[in-house]
Structures are given as C-alpha cells and as structure tokens.
PDB file of N, CA and C in Angstrom:
ATOM      1  N   GLY A   1     -12.872   5.680 -10.383  1.00 88.00           N
ATOM      2  CA  GLY A   1     -11.869   5.253 -11.331  1.00 88.00           C
ATOM      3  C   GLY A   1     -10.880   4.294 -10.702  1.00 88.00           C
ATOM      4  N   HIS A   2      -9.755   4.205 -11.283  1.00 95.00           N
ATOM      5  CA  HIS A   2      -8.640   3.363 -10.877  1.00 95.00           C
ATOM      6  C   HIS A   2      -8.036   3.959  -9.605  1.00 95.00           C
ATOM      7  N   HIS A   3      -8.093   3.260  -8.455  1.00 98.00           N
ATOM      8  CA  HIS A   3      -7.542   3.790  -7.213  1.00 98.00           C
ATOM      9  C   HIS A   3      -7.258   2.667  -6.231  1.00 98.00           C
ATOM     10  N   VAL A   4      -6.641   3.025  -5.097  1.00 98.00           N
ATOM     11  CA  VAL A   4      -6.317   2.079  -4.031  1.00 98.00           C
ATOM     12  C   VAL A   4      -7.038   2.527  -2.774  1.00 98.00           C
ATOM     13  N   GLU A   5      -7.599   1.567  -2.032  1.00 98.00           N
ATOM     14  CA  GLU A   5      -8.210   1.850  -0.734  1.00 98.00           C
ATOM     15  C   GLU A   5      -7.551   0.975   0.318  1.00 98.00           C
ATOM     16  N   VAL A   6      -7.293   1.568   1.487  1.00 98.00           N
ATOM     17  CA  VAL A   6      -6.730   0.835   2.618  1.00 98.00           C
ATOM     18  C   VAL A   6      -7.677   1.011   3.793  1.00 98.00           C
ATOM     19  N   ASP A   7      -8.240  -0.083   4.265  1.00 98.00           N
ATOM     20  CA  ASP A   7      -9.113  -0.079   5.438  1.00 98.00           C
ATOM     21  C   ASP A   7      -8.284  -0.549   6.627  1.00 98.00           C
ATOM     22  N   ILE A   8      -7.858   0.406   7.450  1.00 98.00           N
ATOM     23  CA  ILE A   8      -7.010   0.090   8.595  1.00 98.00           C
ATOM     24  C   ILE A   8      -7.738  -0.808   9.588  1.00 98.00           C
ATOM     25  N   SER A   9      -9.039  -0.617   9.769  1.00 98.00           N
ATOM     26  CA  SER A   9      -9.784  -1.427  10.749  1.00 98.00           C
ATOM     27  C   SER A   9      -9.807  -2.904  10.365  1.00 98.00           C
ATOM     28  N   ARG A  10      -9.721  -3.199   9.076  1.00 98.00           N
ATOM     29  CA  ARG A  10      -9.750  -4.589   8.597  1.00 98.00           C
ATOM     30  C   ARG A  10      -8.381  -5.091   8.153  1.00 98.00           C
ATOM     31  N   GLN A  11      -7.394  -4.185   8.093  1.00 98.00           N
ATOM     32  CA  GLN A  11      -6.047  -4.518   7.633  1.00 98.00           C
ATOM     33  C   GLN A  11      -6.085  -5.146   6.239  1.00 98.00           C
ATOM     34  N   VAL A  12      -6.783  -4.456   5.331  1.00 98.00           N
ATOM     35  CA  VAL A  12      -6.852  -4.887   3.936  1.00 98.00           C
ATOM     36  C   VAL A  12      -6.610  -3.705   3.005  1.00 98.00           C
ATOM     37  N   MET A  13      -6.104  -4.026   1.834  1.00 98.00           N
ATOM     38  CA  MET A  13      -5.920  -3.050   0.762  1.00 98.00           C
ATOM     39  C   MET A  13      -6.666  -3.569  -0.458  1.00 98.00           C
ATOM     40  N   VAL A  14      -7.419  -2.674  -1.094  1.00 98.00           N
ATOM     41  CA  VAL A  14      -8.186  -3.027  -2.278  1.00 98.00           C
ATOM     42  C   VAL A  14      -7.685  -2.208  -3.459  1.00 98.00           C
ATOM     43  N   LEU A  15      -7.439  -2.875  -4.558  1.00 98.00           N
ATOM     44  CA  LEU A  15      -7.156  -2.213  -5.826  1.00 98.00           C
ATOM     45  C   LEU A  15      -8.488  -2.181  -6.560  1.00 98.00           C
ATOM     46  N   ALA A  16      -9.006  -0.981  -6.804  1.00 98.00           N
ATOM     47  CA  ALA A  16     -10.357  -0.843  -7.354  1.00 98.00           C
ATOM     48  C   ALA A  16     -10.328  -0.159  -8.709  1.00 98.00           C
ATOM     49  N   ASP A  17     -11.342  -0.458  -9.503  1.00 96.00           N
ATOM     50  CA  ASP A  17     -11.515   0.168 -10.800  1.00 96.00           C
ATOM     51  C   ASP A  17     -13.000   0.371 -11.029  1.00 96.00           C
ATOM     52  N   GLU A  18     -13.367   1.579 -11.453  1.00 92.00           N
ATOM     53  CA  GLU A  18     -14.769   1.921 -11.709  1.00 92.00           C
ATOM     54  C   GLU A  18     -15.663   1.613 -10.498  1.00 92.00           C
ATOM     55  N   GLY A  19     -15.157   1.883  -9.306  1.00 88.00           N
ATOM     56  CA  GLY A  19     -15.935   1.709  -8.086  1.00 88.00           C
ATOM     57  C   GLY A  19     -16.087   0.278  -7.618  1.00 88.00           C
ATOM     58  N   LYS A  20     -15.389  -0.655  -8.264  1.00 96.00           N
ATOM     59  CA  LYS A  20     -15.524  -2.062  -7.892  1.00 96.00           C
ATOM     60  C   LYS A  20     -14.165  -2.635  -7.506  1.00 96.00           C
ATOM     61  N   PRO A  21     -14.121  -3.409  -6.419  1.00 97.00           N
ATOM     62  CA  PRO A  21     -12.853  -4.038  -6.040  1.00 97.00           C
ATOM     63  C   PRO A  21     -12.406  -5.037  -7.099  1.00 97.00           C
ATOM     64  N   GLN A  22     -11.144  -4.948  -7.482  1.00 98.00           N
ATOM     65  CA  GLN A  22     -10.575  -5.884  -8.447  1.00 98.00           C
ATOM     66  C   GLN A  22      -9.676  -6.907  -7.747  1.00 98.00           C
ATOM     67  N   PHE A  23      -8.898  -6.436  -6.765  1.00 98.00           N
ATOM     68  CA  PHE A  23      -7.966  -7.297  -6.030  1.00 98.00           C
ATOM     69  C   PHE A  23      -7.944  -6.841  -4.579  1.00 98.00           C
ATOM     70  N   THR A  24      -7.895  -7.797  -3.658  1.00 98.00           N
ATOM     71  CA  THR A  24      -7.858  -7.496  -2.228  1.00 98.00           C
ATOM     72  C   THR A  24      -6.664  -8.202  -1.613  1.00 98.00           C
ATOM     73  N   TYR A  25      -5.919  -7.462  -0.785  1.00 98.00           N
ATOM     74  CA  TYR A  25      -4.711  -7.990  -0.160  1.00 98.00           C
ATOM     75  C   TYR A  25      -4.717  -7.748   1.337  1.00 98.00           C
ATOM     76  N   HIS A  26      -4.196  -8.699   2.062  1.00 98.00           N
ATOM     77  CA  HIS A  26      -3.925  -8.553   3.491  1.00 98.00           C
ATOM     78  C   HIS A  26      -2.754  -7.593   3.636  1.00 98.00           C
ATOM     79  N   ILE A  27      -2.838  -6.652   4.582  1.00 98.00           N
ATOM     80  CA  ILE A  27      -1.752  -5.693   4.807  1.00 98.00           C
ATOM     81  C   ILE A  27      -1.480  -5.568   6.302  1.00 98.00           C
ATOM     82  N   SER A  28      -0.439  -4.856   6.628  1.00 98.00           N
ATOM     83  CA  SER A  28      -0.164  -4.443   7.996  1.00 98.00           C
ATOM     84  C   SER A  28       0.146  -2.952   7.947  1.00 98.00           C
ATOM     85  N   SER A  29      -0.691  -2.165   8.604  1.00 98.00           N
ATOM     86  CA  SER A  29      -0.524  -0.711   8.599  1.00 98.00           C
ATOM     87  C   SER A  29       0.335  -0.277   9.780  1.00 98.00           C
ATOM     88  N   GLY A  30       0.405   1.028  10.008  1.00 98.00           N
ATOM     89  CA  GLY A  30       1.235   1.581  11.069  1.00 98.00           C
ATOM     90  C   GLY A  30       0.794   1.168  12.462  1.00 98.00           C
ATOM     91  N   ALA A  31       1.777   0.824  13.297  1.00 98.00           N
ATOM     92  CA  ALA A  31       1.525   0.446  14.689  1.00 98.00           C
ATOM     93  C   ALA A  31       0.966   1.653  15.460  1.00 98.00           C
ATOM     94  N   PRO A  32       0.369   1.424  16.642  1.00 97.00           N
ATOM     95  CA  PRO A  32      -0.199   2.531  17.408  1.00 97.00           C
ATOM     96  C   PRO A  32       0.782   3.681  17.667  1.00 97.00           C
ATOM     97  N   GLY A  33       2.048   3.392  17.885  1.00 98.00           N
ATOM     98  CA  GLY A  33       3.043   4.439  18.118  1.00 98.00           C
ATOM     99  C   GLY A  33       3.511   5.152  16.864  1.00 98.00           C
ATOM    100  N   THR A  34       3.277   4.542  15.705  1.00 97.00           N
ATOM    101  CA  THR A  34       3.673   5.113  14.407  1.00 97.00           C
ATOM    102  C   THR A  34       2.552   4.865  13.395  1.00 97.00           C
ATOM    103  N   PRO A  35       1.376   5.429  13.645  1.00 98.00           N
ATOM    104  CA  PRO A  35       0.214   5.101  12.803  1.00 98.00           C
ATOM    105  C   PRO A  35       0.348   5.591  11.367  1.00 98.00           C
ATOM    106  N   SER A  36      -0.314   4.878  10.477  1.00 98.00           N
ATOM    107  CA  SER A  36      -0.420   5.322   9.077  1.00 98.00           C
ATOM    108  C   SER A  36      -1.331   6.545   9.041  1.00 98.00           C
ATOM    109  N   ASP A  37      -0.919   7.555   8.273  1.00 98.00           N
ATOM    110  CA  ASP A  37      -1.762   8.743   8.138  1.00 98.00           C
ATOM    111  C   ASP A  37      -3.026   8.385   7.380  1.00 98.00           C
ATOM    112  N   ARG A  38      -4.140   8.885   7.860  1.00 98.00           N
ATOM    113  CA  ARG A  38      -5.419   8.689   7.168  1.00 98.00           C
ATOM    114  C   ARG A  38      -5.660   9.863   6.239  1.00 98.00           C
ATOM    115  N   GLY A  39      -6.410   9.600   5.182  1.00 98.00           N
ATOM    116  CA  GLY A  39      -6.749  10.653   4.234  1.00 98.00           C
ATOM    117  C   GLY A  39      -6.632  10.148   2.814  1.00 98.00           C
ATOM    118  N   HIS A  40      -6.689  11.070   1.869  1.00 97.00           N
ATOM    119  CA  HIS A  40      -6.491  10.677   0.469  1.00 97.00           C
ATOM    120  C   HIS A  40      -5.249  11.380  -0.048  1.00 97.00           C
ATOM    121  N   PHE A  41      -4.482  10.612  -0.786  1.00 98.00           N
ATOM    122  CA  PHE A  41      -3.177  11.049  -1.272  1.00 98.00           C
ATOM    123  C   PHE A  41      -3.016  10.586  -2.713  1.00 98.00           C
ATOM    124  N   ARG A  42      -1.922  11.018  -3.335  1.00 98.00           N
ATOM    125  CA  ARG A  42      -1.587  10.546  -4.674  1.00 98.00           C
ATOM    126  C   ARG A  42      -0.197   9.919  -4.640  1.00 98.00           C
ATOM    127  N   PHE A  43      -0.052   8.827  -5.381  1.00 98.00           N
ATOM    128  CA  PHE A  43       1.255   8.186  -5.491  1.00 98.00           C
ATOM    129  C   PHE A  43       2.177   9.098  -6.288  1.00 98.00           C
ATOM    130  N   TYR A  44       3.419   9.257  -5.805  1.00 98.00           N
ATOM    131  CA  TYR A  44       4.329  10.194  -6.463  1.00 98.00           C
ATOM    132  C   TYR A  44       5.699   9.623  -6.786  1.00 98.00           C
ATOM    133  N   ARG A  45       6.043   8.453  -6.260  1.00 98.00           N
ATOM    134  CA  ARG A  45       7.374   7.902  -6.548  1.00 98.00           C
ATOM    135  C   ARG A  45       7.351   6.384  -6.467  1.00 98.00           C
ATOM    136  N   ARG A  46       8.125   5.746  -7.330  1.00 98.00           N
ATOM    137  CA  ARG A  46       8.228   4.284  -7.357  1.00 98.00           C
ATOM    138  C   ARG A  46       9.678   3.888  -7.123  1.00 98.00           C
ATOM    139  N   GLN A  47       9.874   2.767  -6.439  1.00 98.00           N
ATOM    140  CA  GLN A  47      11.230   2.267  -6.199  1.00 98.00           C
ATOM    141  C   GLN A  47      11.206   0.740  -6.335  1.00 98.00           C
ATOM    142  N   PRO A  48      11.764   0.206  -7.419  1.00 98.00           N
ATOM    143  CA  PRO A  48      11.754  -1.245  -7.622  1.00 98.00           C
ATOM    144  C   PRO A  48      12.771  -1.951  -6.736  1.00 98.00           C
ATOM    145  N   GLY A  49      12.579  -3.242  -6.571  1.00 98.00           N
ATOM    146  CA  GLY A  49      13.517  -4.072  -5.816  1.00 98.00           C
ATOM    147  C   GLY A  49      13.495  -3.769  -4.328  1.00 98.00           C
ATOM    148  N   PHE A  50      14.516  -4.280  -3.639  1.00 98.00           N
ATOM    149  CA  PHE A  50      14.658  -4.041  -2.204  1.00 98.00           C
ATOM    150  C   PHE A  50      15.421  -2.748  -1.962  1.00 98.00           C
ATOM    151  N   ASN A  51      15.057  -2.019  -0.899  1.00 97.00           N
ATOM    152  CA  ASN A  51      15.881  -0.894  -0.478  1.00 97.00           C
ATOM    153  C   ASN A  51      16.637  -1.294   0.794  1.00 97.00           C
ATOM    154  N   SER A  52      17.381  -0.378   1.370  1.00 96.00           N
ATOM    155  CA  SER A  52      18.222  -0.703   2.530  1.00 96.00           C
ATOM    156  C   SER A  52      17.408  -1.029   3.788  1.00 96.00           C
ATOM    157  N   LEU A  53      16.121  -0.709   3.789  1.00 96.00           N
ATOM    158  CA  LEU A  53      15.258  -1.005   4.941  1.00 96.00           C
ATOM    159  C   LEU A  53      14.492  -2.318   4.772  1.00 96.00           C
ATOM    160  N   GLY A  54      14.728  -3.006   3.687  1.00 97.00           N
ATOM    161  CA  GLY A  54      14.025  -4.265   3.438  1.00 97.00           C
ATOM    162  C   GLY A  54      12.671  -4.091   2.780  1.00 97.00           C
ATOM    163  N   MET A  55      12.345  -2.867   2.362  1.00 98.00           N
ATOM    164  CA  MET A  55      11.089  -2.606   1.654  1.00 98.00           C
ATOM    165  C   MET A  55      11.252  -3.083   0.206  1.00 98.00           C
ATOM    166  N   TYR A  56      10.224  -3.772  -0.304  1.00 98.00           N
ATOM    167  CA  TYR A  56      10.304  -4.405  -1.619  1.00 98.00           C
ATOM    168  C   TYR A  56       9.253  -3.819  -2.552  1.00 98.00           C
ATOM    169  N   TYR A  57       9.702  -3.322  -3.689  1.00 98.00           N
ATOM    170  CA  TYR A  57       8.818  -2.730  -4.699  1.00 98.00           C
ATOM    171  C   TYR A  57       7.867  -1.719  -4.059  1.00 98.00           C
ATOM    172  N   SER A  58       8.418  -0.588  -3.678  1.00 98.00           N
ATOM    173  CA  SER A  58       7.700   0.466  -2.956  1.00 98.00           C
ATOM    174  C   SER A  58       7.082   1.482  -3.901  1.00 98.00           C
ATOM    175  N   VAL A  59       5.885   1.966  -3.515  1.00 98.00           N
ATOM    176  CA  VAL A  59       5.250   3.087  -4.207  1.00 98.00           C
ATOM    177  C   VAL A  59       4.848   4.083  -3.120  1.00 98.00           C
ATOM    178  N   TYR A  60       5.457   5.270  -3.179  1.00 98.00           N
ATOM    179  CA  TYR A  60       5.291   6.288  -2.136  1.00 98.00           C
ATOM    180  C   TYR A  60       4.086   7.177  -2.426  1.00 98.00           C
ATOM    181  N   TYR A  61       3.375   7.555  -1.330  1.00 98.00           N
ATOM    182  CA  TYR A  61       2.175   8.366  -1.487  1.00 98.00           C
ATOM    183  C   TYR A  61       2.055   9.518  -0.507  1.00 98.00           C
ATOM    184  N   ASN A  62       2.779   9.561   0.590  1.00 96.00           N
ATOM    185  CA  ASN A  62       2.598  10.616   1.595  1.00 96.00           C
ATOM    186  C   ASN A  62       3.906  10.789   2.349  1.00 96.00           C
ATOM    187  N   GLY A  63       4.708  11.763   1.940  1.00 92.00           N
ATOM    188  CA  GLY A  63       6.001  11.922   2.588  1.00 92.00           C
ATOM    189  C   GLY A  63       6.802  10.650   2.404  1.00 92.00           C
ATOM    190  N   GLY A  64       7.184  10.011   3.500  1.00 91.00           N
ATOM    191  CA  GLY A  64       7.927   8.763   3.426  1.00 91.00           C
ATOM    192  C   GLY A  64       7.061   7.525   3.494  1.00 91.00           C
ATOM    193  N   GLU A  65       5.733   7.687   3.543  1.00 98.00           N
ATOM    194  CA  GLU A  65       4.855   6.514   3.596  1.00 98.00           C
ATOM    195  C   GLU A  65       4.704   5.901   2.211  1.00 98.00           C
ATOM    196  N   ALA A  66       4.614   4.571   2.203  1.00 98.00           N
ATOM    197  CA  ALA A  66       4.524   3.843   0.939  1.00 98.00           C
ATOM    198  C   ALA A  66       3.743   2.560   1.158  1.00 98.00           C
ATOM    199  N   THR A  67       3.309   1.984   0.074  1.00 98.00           N
ATOM    200  CA  THR A  67       2.872   0.589   0.109  1.00 98.00           C
ATOM    201  C   THR A  67       4.043  -0.202  -0.455  1.00 98.00           C
ATOM    202  N   HIS A  68       4.384  -1.299   0.221  1.00 98.00           N
ATOM    203  CA  HIS A  68       5.558  -2.072  -0.190  1.00 98.00           C
ATOM    204  C   HIS A  68       5.502  -3.476   0.392  1.00 98.00           C
ATOM    205  N   GLY A  69       6.249  -4.352  -0.232  1.00 98.00           N
ATOM    206  CA  GLY A  69       6.401  -5.693   0.302  1.00 98.00           C
ATOM    207  C   GLY A  69       7.350  -5.680   1.486  1.00 98.00           C
ATOM    208  N   TYR A  70       7.147  -6.655   2.369  1.00 98.00           N
ATOM    209  CA  TYR A  70       8.008  -6.757   3.548  1.00 98.00           C
ATOM    210  C   TYR A  70       7.987  -8.203   4.015  1.00 98.00           C
ATOM    211  N   HIS A  71       9.052  -8.621   4.697  1.00 97.00           N
ATOM    212  CA  HIS A  71       9.152 -10.015   5.123  1.00 97.00           C
ATOM    213  C   HIS A  71       8.145 -10.357   6.223  1.00 97.00           C
ATOM    214  N   SER A  72       7.704  -9.369   7.004  1.00 97.00           N
ATOM    215  CA  SER A  72       6.745  -9.605   8.080  1.00 97.00           C
ATOM    216  C   SER A  72       5.492  -8.772   7.834  1.00 97.00           C
ATOM    217  N   VAL A  73       4.347  -9.458   7.654  1.00 98.00           N
ATOM    218  CA  VAL A  73       3.070  -8.778   7.436  1.00 98.00           C
ATOM    219  C   VAL A  73       2.037  -9.437   8.360  1.00 98.00           C
ATOM    220  N   PRO A  74       2.094  -9.107   9.662  1.00 98.00           N
ATOM    221  CA  PRO A  74       1.129  -9.709  10.582  1.00 98.00           C
ATOM    222  C   PRO A  74      -0.283  -9.177  10.320  1.00 98.00           C
ATOM    223  N   SER A  75      -1.260  -9.791  10.936  1.00 95.00           N
ATOM    224  CA  SER A  75      -2.662  -9.410  10.723  1.00 95.00           C
ATOM    225  C   SER A  75      -3.079  -8.235  11.597  1.00 95.00           C
ATOM    226  N   TYR A  76      -2.125  -7.526  12.147  1.00 98.00           N
ATOM    227  CA  TYR A  76      -2.400  -6.351  12.980  1.00 98.00           C
ATOM    228  C   TYR A  76      -1.449  -5.226  12.564  1.00 98.00           C
ATOM    229  N   ALA A  77      -1.733  -4.032  13.025  1.00 98.00           N
ATOM    230  CA  ALA A  77      -0.923  -2.859  12.690  1.00 98.00           C
ATOM    231  C   ALA A  77       0.458  -2.985  13.334  1.00 98.00           C
ATOM    232  N   ALA A  78       1.511  -3.027  12.514  1.00 98.00           N
ATOM    233  CA  ALA A  78       2.854  -3.279  13.038  1.00 98.00           C
ATOM    234  C   ALA A  78       3.961  -2.481  12.353  1.00 98.00           C
ATOM    235  N   SER A  79       3.645  -1.698  11.330  1.00 98.00           N
ATOM    236  CA  SER A  79       4.696  -1.005  10.583  1.00 98.00           C
ATOM    237  C   SER A  79       5.049   0.333  11.234  1.00 98.00           C
ATOM    238  N   HIS A  80       5.957   1.050  10.606  1.00 96.00           N
ATOM    239  CA  HIS A  80       6.337   2.388  11.063  1.00 96.00           C
ATOM    240  C   HIS A  80       5.526   3.463  10.347  1.00 96.00           C
ATOM    241  N   GLY A  81       4.387   3.094   9.787  1.00 97.00           N
ATOM    242  CA  GLY A  81       3.511   4.034   9.090  1.00 97.00           C
ATOM    243  C   GLY A  81       3.171   3.617   7.675  1.00 97.00           C
ATOM    244  N   CYS A  82       4.011   2.786   7.093  1.00 98.00           N
ATOM    245  CA  CYS A  82       3.760   2.305   5.733  1.00 98.00           C
ATOM    246  C   CYS A  82       2.659   1.254   5.712  1.00 98.00           C
ATOM    247  N   ILE A  83       2.244   0.915   4.505  1.00 98.00           N
ATOM    248  CA  ILE A  83       1.286  -0.165   4.277  1.00 98.00           C
ATOM    249  C   ILE A  83       2.071  -1.350   3.731  1.00 98.00           C
ATOM    250  N   ARG A  84       2.334  -2.318   4.599  1.00 98.00           N
ATOM    251  CA  ARG A  84       3.077  -3.518   4.187  1.00 98.00           C
ATOM    252  C   ARG A  84       2.147  -4.493   3.483  1.00 98.00           C
ATOM    253  N   ASN A  85       2.662  -5.153   2.474  1.00 98.00           N
ATOM    254  CA  ASN A  85       1.945  -6.241   1.814  1.00 98.00           C
ATOM    255  C   ASN A  85       2.899  -7.430   1.673  1.00 98.00           C
ATOM    256  N   PRO A  86       2.371  -8.635   1.517  1.00 98.00           N
ATOM    257  CA  PRO A  86       3.245  -9.804   1.366  1.00 98.00           C
ATOM    258  C   PRO A  86       4.152  -9.684   0.135  1.00 98.00           C
ATOM    259  N   ILE A  87       5.385 -10.089   0.286  1.00 98.00           N
ATOM    260  CA  ILE A  87       6.365  -9.997  -0.800  1.00 98.00           C
ATOM    261  C   ILE A  87       5.873 -10.647  -2.098  1.00 98.00           C
ATOM    262  N   PRO A  88       5.224 -11.829  -2.066  1.00 98.00           N
ATOM    263  CA  PRO A  88       4.770 -12.417  -3.337  1.00 98.00           C
ATOM    264  C   PRO A  88       3.769 -11.550  -4.118  1.00 98.00           C
ATOM    265  N   ASP A  89       3.077 -10.619  -3.429  1.00 98.00           N
ATOM    266  CA  ASP A  89       2.096  -9.751  -4.096  1.00 98.00           C
ATOM    267  C   ASP A  89       2.690  -8.428  -4.558  1.00 98.00           C
ATOM    268  N   SER A  90       3.898  -8.124  -4.138  1.00 98.00           N
ATOM    269  CA  SER A  90       4.476  -6.791  -4.310  1.00 98.00           C
ATOM    270  C   SER A  90       4.671  -6.359  -5.751  1.00 98.00           C
ATOM    271  N   ARG A  91       5.189  -7.211  -6.591  1.00 98.00           N
ATOM    272  CA  ARG A  91       5.435  -6.826  -7.989  1.00 98.00           C
ATOM    273  C   ARG A  91       4.131  -6.525  -8.715  1.00 98.00           C
ATOM    274  N   PHE A  92       3.095  -7.326  -8.455  1.00 98.00           N
ATOM    275  CA  PHE A  92       1.808  -7.077  -9.107  1.00 98.00           C
ATOM    276  C   PHE A  92       1.250  -5.724  -8.669  1.00 98.00           C
ATOM    277  N   ILE A  93       1.248  -5.459  -7.374  1.00 98.00           N
ATOM    278  CA  ILE A  93       0.746  -4.185  -6.860  1.00 98.00           C
ATOM    279  C   ILE A  93       1.555  -3.034  -7.455  1.00 98.00           C
ATOM    280  N   TYR A  94       2.864  -3.166  -7.472  1.00 98.00           N
ATOM    281  CA  TYR A  94       3.760  -2.140  -8.020  1.00 98.00           C
ATOM    282  C   TYR A  94       3.410  -1.835  -9.480  1.00 98.00           C
ATOM    283  N   ARG A  95       3.166  -2.855 -10.271  1.00 98.00           N
ATOM    284  CA  ARG A  95       2.837  -2.654 -11.687  1.00 98.00           C
ATOM    285  C   ARG A  95       1.433  -2.078 -11.865  1.00 98.00           C
ATOM    286  N   TRP A  96       0.506  -2.423 -10.964  1.00 98.00           N
ATOM    287  CA  TRP A  96      -0.886  -1.973 -11.071  1.00 98.00           C
ATOM    288  C   TRP A  96      -1.026  -0.489 -10.736  1.00 98.00           C
ATOM    289  N   VAL A  97      -0.281  -0.033  -9.741  1.00 98.00           N
ATOM    290  CA  VAL A  97      -0.354   1.356  -9.286  1.00 98.00           C
ATOM    291  C   VAL A  97       0.384   2.266 -10.273  1.00 98.00           C
ATOM    292  N   ARG A  98      -0.210   3.393 -10.593  1.00 98.00           N
ATOM    293  CA  ARG A  98       0.389   4.388 -11.482  1.00 98.00           C
ATOM    294  C   ARG A  98       0.684   5.665 -10.689  1.00 98.00           C
ATOM    295  N   LEU A  99       1.728   6.345 -11.062  1.00 98.00           N
ATOM    296  CA  LEU A  99       2.017   7.634 -10.428  1.00 98.00           C
ATOM    297  C   LEU A  99       0.854   8.589 -10.700  1.00 98.00           C
ATOM    298  N   GLY A 100       0.478   9.350  -9.679  1.00 98.00           N
ATOM    299  CA  GLY A 100      -0.659  10.256  -9.787  1.00 98.00           C
ATOM    300  C   GLY A 100      -1.972   9.630  -9.368  1.00 98.00           C
ATOM    301  N   MET A 101      -2.027   8.309  -9.291  1.00 98.00           N
ATOM    302  CA  MET A 101      -3.231   7.603  -8.866  1.00 98.00           C
ATOM    303  C   MET A 101      -3.521   7.911  -7.397  1.00 98.00           C
ATOM    304  N   ARG A 102      -4.783   7.890  -7.023  1.00 98.00           N
ATOM    305  CA  ARG A 102      -5.198   8.169  -5.645  1.00 98.00           C
ATOM    306  C   ARG A 102      -5.145   6.912  -4.771  1.00 98.00           C
ATOM    307  N   ILE A 103      -4.840   7.164  -3.495  1.00 98.00           N
ATOM    308  CA  ILE A 103      -4.947   6.143  -2.450  1.00 98.00           C
ATOM    309  C   ILE A 103      -5.753   6.767  -1.322  1.00 98.00           C
ATOM    310  N   TYR A 104      -6.723   6.027  -0.828  1.00 98.00           N
ATOM    311  CA  TYR A 104      -7.575   6.450   0.284  1.00 98.00           C
ATOM    312  C   TYR A 104      -7.263   5.548   1.464  1.00 98.00           C
ATOM    313  N   VAL A 105      -6.844   6.149   2.571  1.00 98.00           N
ATOM    314  CA  VAL A 105      -6.499   5.405   3.782  1.00 98.00           C
ATOM    315  C   VAL A 105      -7.494   5.817   4.849  1.00 98.00           C
ATOM    316  N   TYR A 106      -8.246   4.851   5.370  1.00 98.00           N
ATOM    317  CA  TYR A 106      -9.297   5.178   6.346  1.00 98.00           C
ATOM    318  C   TYR A 106      -9.419   4.083   7.383  1.00 98.00           C
ATOM    319  N   TYR A 107     -10.173   4.400   8.433  1.00 95.00           N
ATOM    320  CA  TYR A 107     -10.407   3.455   9.527  1.00 95.00           C
ATOM    321  C   TYR A 107     -11.837   3.016   9.511  1.00 95.00           C
TER     322      TYR A 107
END
C-alpha cells in the first residue's frame, strides 16, 4: 500500500504506492555516531514550517526521529538520526505522508 521506504545504503527515500515507487528523493540519514534506527515504524506526528532546530515540515515516526527538510543534505549519512530531505521537496513529502502510514528504514 501507501508507504515510505528509506534505503540507508543508497541514501534515498521512496514514496511508494501499491508496491511501486512513485517518487524518489535524495536524503541524508543518521551519521555513524548517531545512526538512524532501522526497522518499520508508523508516522505519528506532523509539524509544519521550521522548528527551533531548523527542521522544515517534519513528520515524526520513531521517538524524536523524523523525515524533514534541512538546509544541508549531503550525499552521505550526516544527521543526528533523522532522515533529512532537501527543503524544496519538504512540503510535497509532508502532504504525501499520512499519520499512521508505515515507514521502512533499512540498509
């Protein structure tokens, strides 16, 4: 069904529907010292706009981990555990993701 997949080894996030990728985005996952948790989770909270940490249009899925826009999205793992995406893509991703939807994070 409608879900999100994050491939840490490729630093990409896929928005999928009916088992088929619909949209693919470059991301930056958690750095080696603060890795993104692997597993499957459900989105549980949304936060529009910027927050005090510079996260833009965040959707939370695992404790404090979220997918969100950020000013720096290098092609390697560099975040504090979140899944960063480019700011220009953030609003679309935010609108596409629904609360309760699954996210699969794997290597």
